[in-house]
Amino acid sequence: NYKQTKLNCFQVDPYCCQRRTPLQHHNKLLTDAFEILEENAEYIESSNDTKGYSRNLAYRRVLAVLRSLPQAVTSVKQIKDVKHIGGHSQKIIQELLEEKCCLEVEEIKRSVRYNKMKLFTGVFGAGVSTARRWYDTGMTSLNDVIQHNEDRSTAQKYGLAFFDDLNMPVLKAEAEQVKSIVKNITESILPGVSVTVTGGFRRGKTVGHDIDLLISHPKEGAEIGLLGKILEKLQQLNLILYGSHNKCTYSERHFTEEPRDPPTNSQMDHFEKWFGIIGLPKISTEKTVLIAENDASDKSIKDLVDLSKSEKSWTAKRVDLIIVPSSQYFYGLVGWTGNKMFNRDLRLYAQKELNMRLSSHGLYDLTKGCLLTSNSEEEVFKYLKLPVIPPELRNC
Ligand code: CTP
Ligand code: MN
Ligand code: MN
Ligand code: MN
C-alpha cells in the first residue's frame, strides 16, 4: 500500500497560477538541473525566435511544474502524463533519478560559452544580445569588456564598474532600509503615501537581486509629479549613483478601456518608474550621510571603476521605484509581486479561459466590455475565478 502511494501519479493544473508553488519545494535535485538547461536555452535562442517554439519557455514550464509538486518525484512513471513535461524532459528526469546527475547538464556547466554568457548577462544593463555580442567579439572577462573600446550604455558602464556590489545578494534588512529611506522622503513630500516592498521579498525570499518599491497614495492623482520630487531629494542626499526615469503621459498611466492591444505576455507596463542604482550606507545611521558620487553620465568607465574600488562607506544596490495610481494599485501589486512565470500564466489564463485581458493596470472583460476595478488582491483572484494564492506560493 505504501509503495502504491509512492508511485501515485501527480495531478497538475495546467496553468502555474492555479497551483501553489512554495520557495522550498521537494524536487531540488531536478530543478537545479533544469535551471541550467533553462538558462542555457535562453543564451542560445535568438530573440526573434520567441514567436515560435521556445526551448527556454518549455524548460521554464517544466521548472514551474516540478516546483509545485507536493512530493519528490521518485519514479519517472509518476510524471508520465503530467502536462508540460515532454519526452526529452522525462529522459532527463529519469537520468537524474538514476544517476543523480545528467550528462547534458554537466556538459553545459563545463562549457565556456555558458559560463561566459552567465557572467556577461550578470552585468546590469546587459541582456542576452549584448552578452552574446561581447562573447562573439572574443571577450572572456569583465576586464576585457571594461578595456574594450566599444560603445556602452551608461547603465552598462555602471553595471561593469559596480559588478561586485551589484552581484552581492540584497538582504531583506537592506530592502527594509531602502524602503524606510524612501518612505521618509516621500512622506515629507506627500503625507499619507504608501511604500510597499514587492518582487521576490514579498514572495518570501530572504535575498534578492534588487529592491522593488511600489509607491501609491489613496487619493487618485495625488501621485502625479511625485517621483520627480522623490528623485530630487535622493539626489540632494547624494544617494543616487545612476538612474533612468521613465516618465509617461497621463493617458498611458490609465488602463485603456478599449481593448485595442491584443493581450500579450509582455511584462511591460506604463507606470511612471525609475530604475537605478543607489549607494546604500553599510551601517544604518540615524542621520543621512553623504555617501555616493552623483550620477554623472559623462564619467569614464575608468573613473567609475576607481570609485567602486575606493574605500567607501556604502554599497551599490539596484532599486526599482514604481508609481501606481490608487485605482490600479492591486493589479500593480500582483504584477510587481510576480514571479514572472506566475504573471505570464495569469495573463494567458485570463485570455484563454475567461476572455479577459489582464495587465498591471487592470482587468478588462472582453465579453462584457467592461473594466473590473479591484479593492484587494483577493478580489483580483475572485474576478479570475482562481483560488487566492498567497505571495509566498507564487514562486513558480
Ligand atoms: N516586473 C514588471 N515589469 C518590469 C519588471 C518587472 O512587471 N518592467 C515584475 C516581474 O513580473 C517580477 C517583479 O516585477 O515578477 C519583480 O521583478 P524583478 O525584480 O526582476 O524579479 P524578482 O522576482 O523580484 O526577483 P529578484 O529577487 O531577483 O529581484
Ligand atoms: Mn533566466
Ligand atoms: Mn526584484
Ligand atoms: Mn526589479
Short mmCIF file of C-alpha atoms and ligand atoms in Angstrom, two decimals:
data_model
loop_
_atom_site.label_atom_id
_atom_site.label_comp_id
_atom_site.label_asym_id
_atom_site.label_seq_id
_atom_site.Cartn_x
_atom_site.Cartn_y
_atom_site.Cartn_z
CA ASN A 1 0.00 0.00 0.00
CA TYR A 2 2.81 2.38 0.93
CA LYS A 3 4.62 1.56 -2.27
CA GLN A 4 1.47 2.23 -4.26
CA THR A 5 1.08 5.69 -2.70
CA LYS A 6 4.65 6.47 -3.57
CA LEU A 7 4.04 5.58 -7.19
CA ASN A 8 0.85 7.60 -7.39
CA CYS A 9 0.87 9.84 -10.38
CA PHE A 10 0.88 13.58 -9.86
CA GLN A 11 -2.11 15.63 -10.92
CA VAL A 12 -1.20 19.11 -12.07
CA ASP A 13 -3.38 22.02 -13.11
CA PRO A 14 -2.21 23.36 -16.48
CA TYR A 15 -1.51 27.00 -15.50
CA CYS A 16 1.00 27.71 -12.75
CA CYS A 17 -1.27 30.46 -11.40
CA GLN A 18 -3.71 27.68 -10.45
CA ARG A 19 -1.09 25.92 -8.37
CA ARG A 20 0.61 26.59 -5.05
CA THR A 21 4.33 26.93 -5.56
CA PRO A 22 6.44 27.44 -2.44
CA LEU A 23 10.04 28.65 -2.39
CA GLN A 24 11.19 25.47 -0.63
CA HIS A 25 9.89 22.54 -2.62
CA HIS A 26 10.54 18.79 -2.89
CA ASN A 27 12.43 18.44 -6.16
CA LYS A 28 15.62 20.46 -5.87
CA LEU A 29 17.79 17.78 -7.45
CA LEU A 30 15.66 18.07 -10.58
CA THR A 31 15.14 21.84 -10.59
CA ASP A 32 18.85 22.58 -10.11
CA ALA A 33 19.47 20.70 -13.35
CA PHE A 34 16.56 22.20 -15.28
CA GLU A 35 17.61 25.70 -14.18
CA ILE A 36 20.89 25.18 -16.06
CA LEU A 37 19.05 23.87 -19.14
CA GLU A 38 16.65 26.83 -18.97
CA GLU A 39 19.44 29.40 -18.73
CA ASN A 40 21.45 27.78 -21.48
CA ALA A 41 18.43 27.67 -23.79
CA GLU A 42 17.94 31.40 -23.20
CA TYR A 43 21.57 32.08 -24.13
CA ILE A 44 21.26 30.05 -27.33
CA GLU A 45 17.87 31.22 -28.55
CA SER A 46 17.85 34.27 -30.77
CA SER A 47 15.46 36.96 -29.65
CA ASN A 48 13.43 36.85 -32.88
CA ASP A 49 12.78 33.17 -32.19
CA THR A 50 10.42 33.95 -29.35
CA LYS A 51 7.31 33.96 -31.54
CA GLY A 52 7.80 30.32 -32.40
CA TYR A 53 8.67 27.43 -30.16
CA SER A 54 10.92 28.38 -27.28
CA ARG A 55 13.02 25.76 -25.53
CA ASN A 56 13.67 28.26 -22.77
CA LEU A 57 9.94 28.66 -22.12
CA ALA A 58 9.40 24.90 -22.30
CA TYR A 59 12.03 24.43 -19.57
CA ARG A 60 10.51 27.23 -17.51
CA ARG A 61 7.21 25.35 -17.63
CA VAL A 62 8.90 22.12 -16.54
CA LEU A 63 10.50 24.03 -13.67
CA ALA A 64 7.18 25.56 -12.63
CA VAL A 65 5.55 22.10 -12.55
CA LEU A 66 8.39 20.49 -10.57
CA ARG A 67 8.41 23.30 -8.01
CA SER A 68 4.67 22.88 -7.44
CA LEU A 69 4.63 19.11 -6.84
CA PRO A 70 3.54 18.13 -3.31
CA GLN A 71 6.19 15.40 -3.06
CA ALA A 72 9.52 14.39 -4.50
CA VAL A 73 9.40 12.56 -7.80
CA THR A 74 10.80 9.09 -7.20
CA SER A 75 9.94 7.45 -10.50
CA VAL A 76 9.59 8.88 -13.95
CA LYS A 77 6.29 6.98 -14.23
CA GLN A 78 4.74 9.46 -11.80
CA ILE A 79 5.11 12.33 -14.23
CA LYS A 80 4.44 10.40 -17.45
CA ASP A 81 1.15 12.18 -18.10
CA VAL A 82 1.92 15.49 -16.46
CA LYS A 83 1.33 18.48 -18.69
CA HIS A 84 4.39 20.47 -19.87
CA ILE A 85 6.88 17.64 -19.22
CA GLY A 86 7.75 16.35 -22.67
CA GLY A 87 9.74 13.34 -23.79
CA HIS A 88 13.16 14.95 -23.59
CA SER A 89 12.50 16.33 -20.12
CA GLN A 90 11.26 12.92 -18.97
CA LYS A 91 14.51 11.33 -20.17
CA ILE A 92 16.47 13.92 -18.21
CA ILE A 93 14.38 13.30 -15.10
CA GLN A 94 14.92 9.56 -15.42
CA GLU A 95 18.68 10.06 -15.75
CA LEU A 96 18.72 12.38 -12.73
CA LEU A 97 16.75 9.94 -10.61
CA GLU A 98 19.02 7.05 -11.59
CA GLU A 99 22.44 8.72 -11.72
CA LYS A 100 21.90 11.80 -9.51
CA CYS A 101 23.30 13.85 -12.38
CA CYS A 102 22.70 14.44 -16.07
CA LEU A 103 25.36 14.36 -18.77
CA GLU A 104 23.79 17.15 -20.85
CA VAL A 105 23.68 19.42 -17.80
CA GLU A 106 27.24 18.60 -16.76
CA GLU A 107 28.45 19.41 -20.27
CA ILE A 108 26.69 22.77 -20.20
CA LYS A 109 28.19 23.59 -16.79
CA ARG A 110 31.65 22.90 -18.19
CA SER A 111 31.14 24.80 -21.43
CA VAL A 112 32.97 28.08 -21.90
CA ARG A 113 30.05 29.64 -23.72
CA TYR A 114 27.58 29.01 -20.89
CA ASN A 115 29.94 30.36 -18.25
CA LYS A 116 30.84 33.50 -20.20
CA MET A 117 27.20 34.18 -21.06
CA LYS A 118 26.27 33.77 -17.41
CA LEU A 119 28.99 36.22 -16.41
CA PHE A 120 28.08 38.80 -19.07
CA THR A 121 24.30 38.62 -18.56
CA GLY A 122 25.03 39.20 -14.87
CA VAL A 123 26.09 42.75 -15.76
CA PHE A 124 23.35 45.30 -15.03
CA GLY A 125 22.21 46.82 -18.31
CA ALA A 126 23.41 43.89 -20.43
CA GLY A 127 20.84 41.45 -21.76
CA VAL A 128 21.36 38.26 -23.71
CA SER A 129 22.03 40.04 -27.01
CA THR A 130 24.70 42.32 -25.53
CA ALA A 131 26.30 39.39 -23.73
CA ARG A 132 26.37 37.44 -26.98
CA ARG A 133 27.98 40.36 -28.81
CA TRP A 134 30.71 40.61 -26.17
CA TYR A 135 31.24 36.86 -26.29
CA ASP A 136 31.33 36.75 -30.10
CA THR A 137 33.83 39.63 -30.13
CA GLY A 138 36.16 37.31 -28.24
CA MET A 139 35.99 38.94 -24.83
CA THR A 140 36.33 36.46 -22.00
CA SER A 141 36.43 38.53 -18.82
CA LEU A 142 34.77 41.63 -17.38
CA ASN A 143 38.14 43.29 -17.58
CA ASP A 144 38.21 42.61 -21.34
CA VAL A 145 34.83 44.29 -21.64
CA ILE A 146 35.91 47.24 -19.48
CA GLN A 147 39.10 47.76 -21.52
CA HIS A 148 37.49 47.18 -24.88
CA ASN A 149 36.87 50.32 -26.83
CA GLU A 150 33.24 49.89 -27.67
CA ASP A 151 30.06 51.87 -27.25
CA ARG A 152 28.44 51.08 -23.98
CA SER A 153 25.26 52.38 -22.46
CA THR A 154 25.61 54.37 -19.26
CA ALA A 155 23.77 51.58 -17.45
CA GLN A 156 26.32 49.05 -18.71
CA LYS A 157 29.22 51.24 -17.56
CA TYR A 158 27.80 51.27 -14.04
CA GLY A 159 26.95 47.60 -14.28
CA LEU A 160 30.54 46.75 -15.19
CA ALA A 161 32.18 49.04 -12.65
CA PHE A 162 29.92 48.01 -9.77
CA PHE A 163 29.63 44.36 -10.76
CA ASP A 164 30.83 43.04 -7.38
CA ASP A 165 28.49 45.22 -5.32
CA LEU A 166 25.52 44.51 -7.56
CA ASN A 167 26.09 40.76 -7.56
CA MET A 168 26.17 40.62 -3.81
CA PRO A 169 22.74 39.31 -2.75
CA VAL A 170 20.46 42.04 -1.41
CA LEU A 171 19.30 41.13 2.10
CA LYS A 172 15.77 41.60 3.32
CA ALA A 173 17.05 44.01 6.01
CA GLU A 174 18.64 46.12 3.26
CA ALA A 175 15.35 46.18 1.36
CA GLU A 176 13.64 47.42 4.54
CA GLN A 177 16.39 50.02 4.99
CA VAL A 178 15.86 51.39 1.48
CA LYS A 179 12.11 51.26 1.97
CA SER A 180 12.30 53.43 5.09
CA ILE A 181 14.64 55.93 3.42
CA VAL A 182 12.20 56.25 0.51
CA LYS A 183 9.19 56.24 2.81
CA ASN A 184 10.59 59.07 4.98
CA ILE A 185 11.46 61.20 1.98
CA THR A 186 8.13 60.56 0.30
CA GLU A 187 6.07 61.14 3.42
CA SER A 188 7.70 64.58 3.82
CA ILE A 189 6.65 65.46 0.27
CA LEU A 190 3.20 63.87 0.29
CA PRO A 191 1.75 62.76 3.63
CA GLY A 192 -0.31 59.56 3.58
CA VAL A 193 1.70 57.89 0.87
CA SER A 194 2.28 54.11 0.92
CA VAL A 195 5.55 52.41 0.07
CA THR A 196 5.48 48.63 -0.36
CA VAL A 197 8.32 46.17 -0.85
CA THR A 198 7.27 43.88 -3.70
CA GLY A 199 9.13 41.46 -6.00
CA GLY A 200 10.91 38.46 -4.55
CA PHE A 201 10.92 39.75 -0.97
CA ARG A 202 7.13 39.86 -0.93
CA ARG A 203 7.16 36.23 -2.11
CA GLY A 204 9.16 35.33 0.99
CA LYS A 205 12.66 35.31 -0.47
CA THR A 206 15.34 36.25 2.05
CA VAL A 207 17.72 37.54 -0.61
CA GLY A 208 17.20 39.21 -3.96
CA HIS A 209 18.96 40.95 -6.81
CA ASP A 210 17.21 44.28 -6.31
CA ILE A 211 14.66 46.20 -4.27
CA ASP A 212 11.25 46.75 -5.85
CA LEU A 213 9.18 49.50 -4.23
CA LEU A 214 5.59 50.34 -5.15
CA ILE A 215 4.62 53.90 -4.28
CA SER A 216 0.98 54.94 -4.14
CA HIS A 217 -1.40 57.42 -2.47
CA PRO A 218 -5.05 56.81 -1.52
CA LYS A 219 -6.08 60.00 -3.29
CA GLU A 220 -6.12 59.25 -7.03
CA GLY A 221 -3.99 61.79 -8.86
CA ALA A 222 -2.03 62.90 -5.79
CA GLU A 223 0.85 60.79 -7.08
CA ILE A 224 1.29 62.87 -10.21
CA GLY A 225 4.69 64.58 -10.18
CA LEU A 226 5.71 62.76 -7.01
CA LEU A 227 8.53 60.66 -8.44
CA GLY A 228 10.42 63.68 -9.76
CA LYS A 229 10.36 65.20 -6.28
CA ILE A 230 11.48 61.97 -4.63
CA LEU A 231 14.40 61.69 -7.04
CA GLU A 232 15.37 65.32 -6.45
CA LYS A 233 15.54 64.61 -2.72
CA LEU A 234 17.50 61.38 -3.19
CA GLN A 235 19.88 63.30 -5.42
CA GLN A 236 20.32 66.06 -2.80
CA LEU A 237 21.19 63.37 -0.26
CA ASN A 238 23.77 62.03 -2.70
CA LEU A 239 22.16 58.62 -2.63
CA ILE A 240 21.85 58.15 -6.37
CA LEU A 241 24.65 56.59 -8.36
CA TYR A 242 22.77 56.02 -11.58
CA GLY A 243 19.17 56.12 -12.64
CA SER A 244 16.75 56.10 -15.51
CA HIS A 245 13.40 57.83 -15.05
CA ASN A 246 10.60 56.61 -17.32
CA LYS A 247 8.03 59.33 -17.41
CA CYS A 248 4.82 58.65 -19.19
CA THR A 249 1.86 60.58 -20.40
CA TYR A 250 -1.34 60.82 -18.42
CA SER A 251 -3.30 58.75 -20.91
CA GLU A 252 -0.73 55.98 -20.75
CA ARG A 253 -0.97 55.95 -16.98
CA HIS A 254 -4.57 54.87 -17.18
CA PHE A 255 -5.53 51.45 -18.34
CA THR A 256 -7.02 51.83 -21.79
CA GLU A 257 -10.67 50.90 -21.71
CA GLU A 258 -10.82 49.91 -25.34
CA PRO A 259 -9.03 46.57 -25.75
CA ARG A 260 -7.10 47.63 -28.82
CA ASP A 261 -3.82 45.99 -27.88
CA PRO A 262 -4.06 42.26 -28.03
CA PRO A 263 -3.34 40.62 -24.69
CA THR A 264 0.33 39.85 -24.61
CA ASN A 265 2.73 38.06 -22.36
CA SER A 266 4.77 41.22 -22.19
CA GLN A 267 5.85 42.29 -18.72
CA MET A 268 5.89 45.90 -19.86
CA ASP A 269 3.58 48.30 -18.14
CA HIS A 270 3.05 52.04 -18.45
CA PHE A 271 3.61 53.13 -14.86
CA GLU A 272 5.90 56.05 -14.23
CA LYS A 273 9.01 54.42 -12.82
CA TRP A 274 12.68 54.75 -12.03
CA PHE A 275 15.22 52.02 -12.17
CA GLY A 276 18.66 52.72 -10.96
CA ILE A 277 21.47 52.19 -8.51
CA ILE A 278 21.74 53.78 -5.11
CA GLY A 279 24.66 53.87 -2.71
CA LEU A 280 23.34 52.33 0.49
CA PRO A 281 25.25 53.12 3.73
CA LYS A 282 26.88 49.96 5.09
CA ILE A 283 25.93 50.86 8.63
CA SER A 284 22.46 52.13 9.21
CA THR A 285 22.67 55.54 10.88
CA GLU A 286 20.07 57.94 12.21
CA LYS A 287 21.42 60.83 10.21
CA THR A 288 21.62 60.68 6.46
CA VAL A 289 25.24 60.79 5.47
CA LEU A 290 26.74 61.86 2.20
CA ILE A 291 27.66 58.62 0.61
CA ALA A 292 27.80 58.42 -3.11
CA GLU A 293 29.00 60.38 -6.04
CA ASN A 294 26.24 61.96 -8.01
CA ASP A 295 25.05 60.40 -11.19
CA ALA A 296 27.31 61.62 -13.92
CA SER A 297 26.74 60.06 -17.28
CA ASP A 298 29.90 61.65 -18.58
CA LYS A 299 32.04 59.79 -16.08
CA SER A 300 34.50 57.49 -17.79
CA ILE A 301 34.38 53.82 -17.03
CA LYS A 302 37.86 54.13 -15.53
CA ASP A 303 36.64 56.76 -13.03
CA LEU A 304 33.71 54.50 -12.14
CA VAL A 305 35.96 51.50 -11.59
CA ASP A 306 38.21 53.62 -9.33
CA LEU A 307 35.17 54.78 -7.39
CA SER A 308 33.90 51.24 -6.95
CA LYS A 309 37.30 50.10 -5.67
CA SER A 310 37.79 53.05 -3.34
CA GLU A 311 37.35 52.73 0.40
CA LYS A 312 33.66 53.54 0.55
CA SER A 313 31.09 53.50 3.30
CA TRP A 314 28.30 52.38 1.02
CA THR A 315 27.35 49.52 -1.28
CA ALA A 316 25.76 49.90 -4.70
CA LYS A 317 22.24 48.41 -4.77
CA ARG A 318 19.72 48.09 -7.60
CA VAL A 319 16.42 49.78 -6.87
CA ASP A 320 13.14 49.97 -8.82
CA LEU A 321 10.63 52.67 -7.86
CA ILE A 322 7.17 52.35 -9.38
CA ILE A 323 4.39 54.92 -9.09
CA VAL A 324 0.96 53.28 -9.06
CA PRO A 325 -2.29 55.26 -9.13
CA SER A 326 -4.64 54.17 -6.36
CA SER A 327 -7.31 52.80 -8.73
CA GLN A 328 -4.77 50.39 -10.27
CA TYR A 329 -2.94 49.54 -7.06
CA PHE A 330 -3.93 45.89 -6.59
CA TYR A 331 -3.29 44.99 -10.23
CA GLY A 332 0.08 46.72 -9.96
CA LEU A 333 0.77 44.84 -6.75
CA VAL A 334 0.02 41.45 -8.36
CA GLY A 335 2.13 42.34 -11.41
CA TRP A 336 5.11 43.56 -9.39
CA THR A 337 4.97 40.68 -6.93
CA GLY A 338 5.41 38.13 -9.70
CA ASN A 339 7.08 35.93 -10.18
CA LYS A 340 7.44 36.40 -13.93
CA MET A 341 6.15 32.92 -14.75
CA PHE A 342 3.17 33.36 -12.43
CA ASN A 343 2.28 36.61 -14.23
CA ARG A 344 2.76 35.05 -17.61
CA ASP A 345 0.31 32.24 -16.91
CA LEU A 346 -2.10 34.53 -15.07
CA ARG A 347 -2.39 36.65 -18.21
CA LEU A 348 -2.55 33.68 -20.55
CA TYR A 349 -5.19 32.00 -18.37
CA ALA A 350 -7.28 35.21 -18.25
CA GLN A 351 -7.15 35.47 -22.04
CA LYS A 352 -7.73 31.81 -22.96
CA GLU A 353 -10.11 30.69 -20.24
CA LEU A 354 -12.06 33.86 -19.41
CA ASN A 355 -11.70 36.10 -22.46
CA MET A 356 -10.30 38.78 -20.18
CA ARG A 357 -7.27 40.98 -20.58
CA LEU A 358 -5.06 41.31 -17.53
CA SER A 359 -2.15 43.67 -17.04
CA SER A 360 -0.52 45.51 -14.14
CA HIS A 361 -3.06 48.27 -14.78
CA GLY A 362 -6.31 46.34 -14.62
CA LEU A 363 -8.57 43.59 -15.81
CA TYR A 364 -10.82 44.01 -18.81
CA ASP A 365 -13.69 41.64 -19.52
CA LEU A 366 -13.85 41.43 -23.32
CA THR A 367 -17.18 39.59 -23.31
CA LYS A 368 -18.99 42.13 -21.15
CA GLY A 369 -16.91 45.01 -22.43
CA CYS A 370 -16.11 46.40 -19.02
CA LEU A 371 -13.23 47.13 -16.71
CA LEU A 372 -13.19 45.32 -13.37
CA THR A 373 -11.92 47.53 -10.57
CA SER A 374 -10.41 45.90 -7.54
CA ASN A 375 -10.06 46.89 -3.90
CA SER A 376 -7.91 44.00 -2.81
CA GLU A 377 -5.59 41.33 -4.14
CA GLU A 378 -8.20 38.72 -3.14
CA GLU A 379 -10.71 40.44 -5.41
CA VAL A 380 -8.34 40.11 -8.36
CA PHE A 381 -8.25 36.34 -7.82
CA LYS A 382 -12.03 36.26 -7.35
CA TYR A 383 -12.60 38.00 -10.71
CA LEU A 384 -10.24 35.47 -12.26
CA LYS A 385 -12.14 32.55 -10.68
CA LEU A 386 -8.92 31.32 -9.08
CA PRO A 387 -8.17 30.28 -5.52
CA VAL A 388 -6.35 33.07 -3.70
CA ILE A 389 -2.68 32.14 -4.00
CA PRO A 390 -0.69 34.00 -1.32
CA PRO A 391 2.55 35.70 -2.48
CA GLU A 392 4.70 33.03 -0.77
CA LEU A 393 3.14 30.42 -3.07
CA ARG A 394 3.81 32.28 -6.33
CA ASN A 395 7.40 31.06 -6.69
CA CYS A 396 6.80 29.19 -9.95
N1 CTP B 1 8.11 43.32 -13.43
C1 CTP B 1 7.23 44.02 -14.21
N2 CTP B 1 7.69 44.94 -15.12
C2 CTP B 1 9.01 45.17 -15.25
C3 CTP B 1 9.93 44.46 -14.47
C4 CTP B 1 9.44 43.53 -13.55
O1 CTP B 1 6.03 43.83 -14.09
N3 CTP B 1 9.43 46.06 -16.15
C5 CTP B 1 7.59 42.34 -12.47
C6 CTP B 1 8.04 40.94 -12.79
O2 CTP B 1 6.96 40.18 -13.22
C7 CTP B 1 8.59 40.42 -11.49
C8 CTP B 1 8.50 41.54 -10.49
O3 CTP B 1 8.03 42.68 -11.20
O4 CTP B 1 7.84 39.33 -11.05
C9 CTP B 1 9.83 41.80 -9.87
O5 CTP B 1 10.82 41.80 -10.87
P1 CTP B 1 12.35 41.50 -10.60
O6 CTP B 1 12.88 42.46 -9.61
O7 CTP B 1 13.01 41.45 -11.92
O8 CTP B 1 12.36 40.00 -10.05
P2 CTP B 1 12.12 39.41 -8.61
O9 CTP B 1 11.04 38.43 -8.75
O10 CTP B 1 11.94 40.49 -7.60
O11 CTP B 1 13.46 38.61 -8.33
P3 CTP B 1 14.80 39.17 -7.64
O12 CTP B 1 14.72 38.71 -6.22
O13 CTP B 1 15.90 38.51 -8.39
O14 CTP B 1 14.83 40.65 -7.78
MN MN B 2 16.77 33.19 -16.83
MN MN B 3 13.24 42.13 -7.53
MN MN B 4 13.11 44.66 -10.13
#
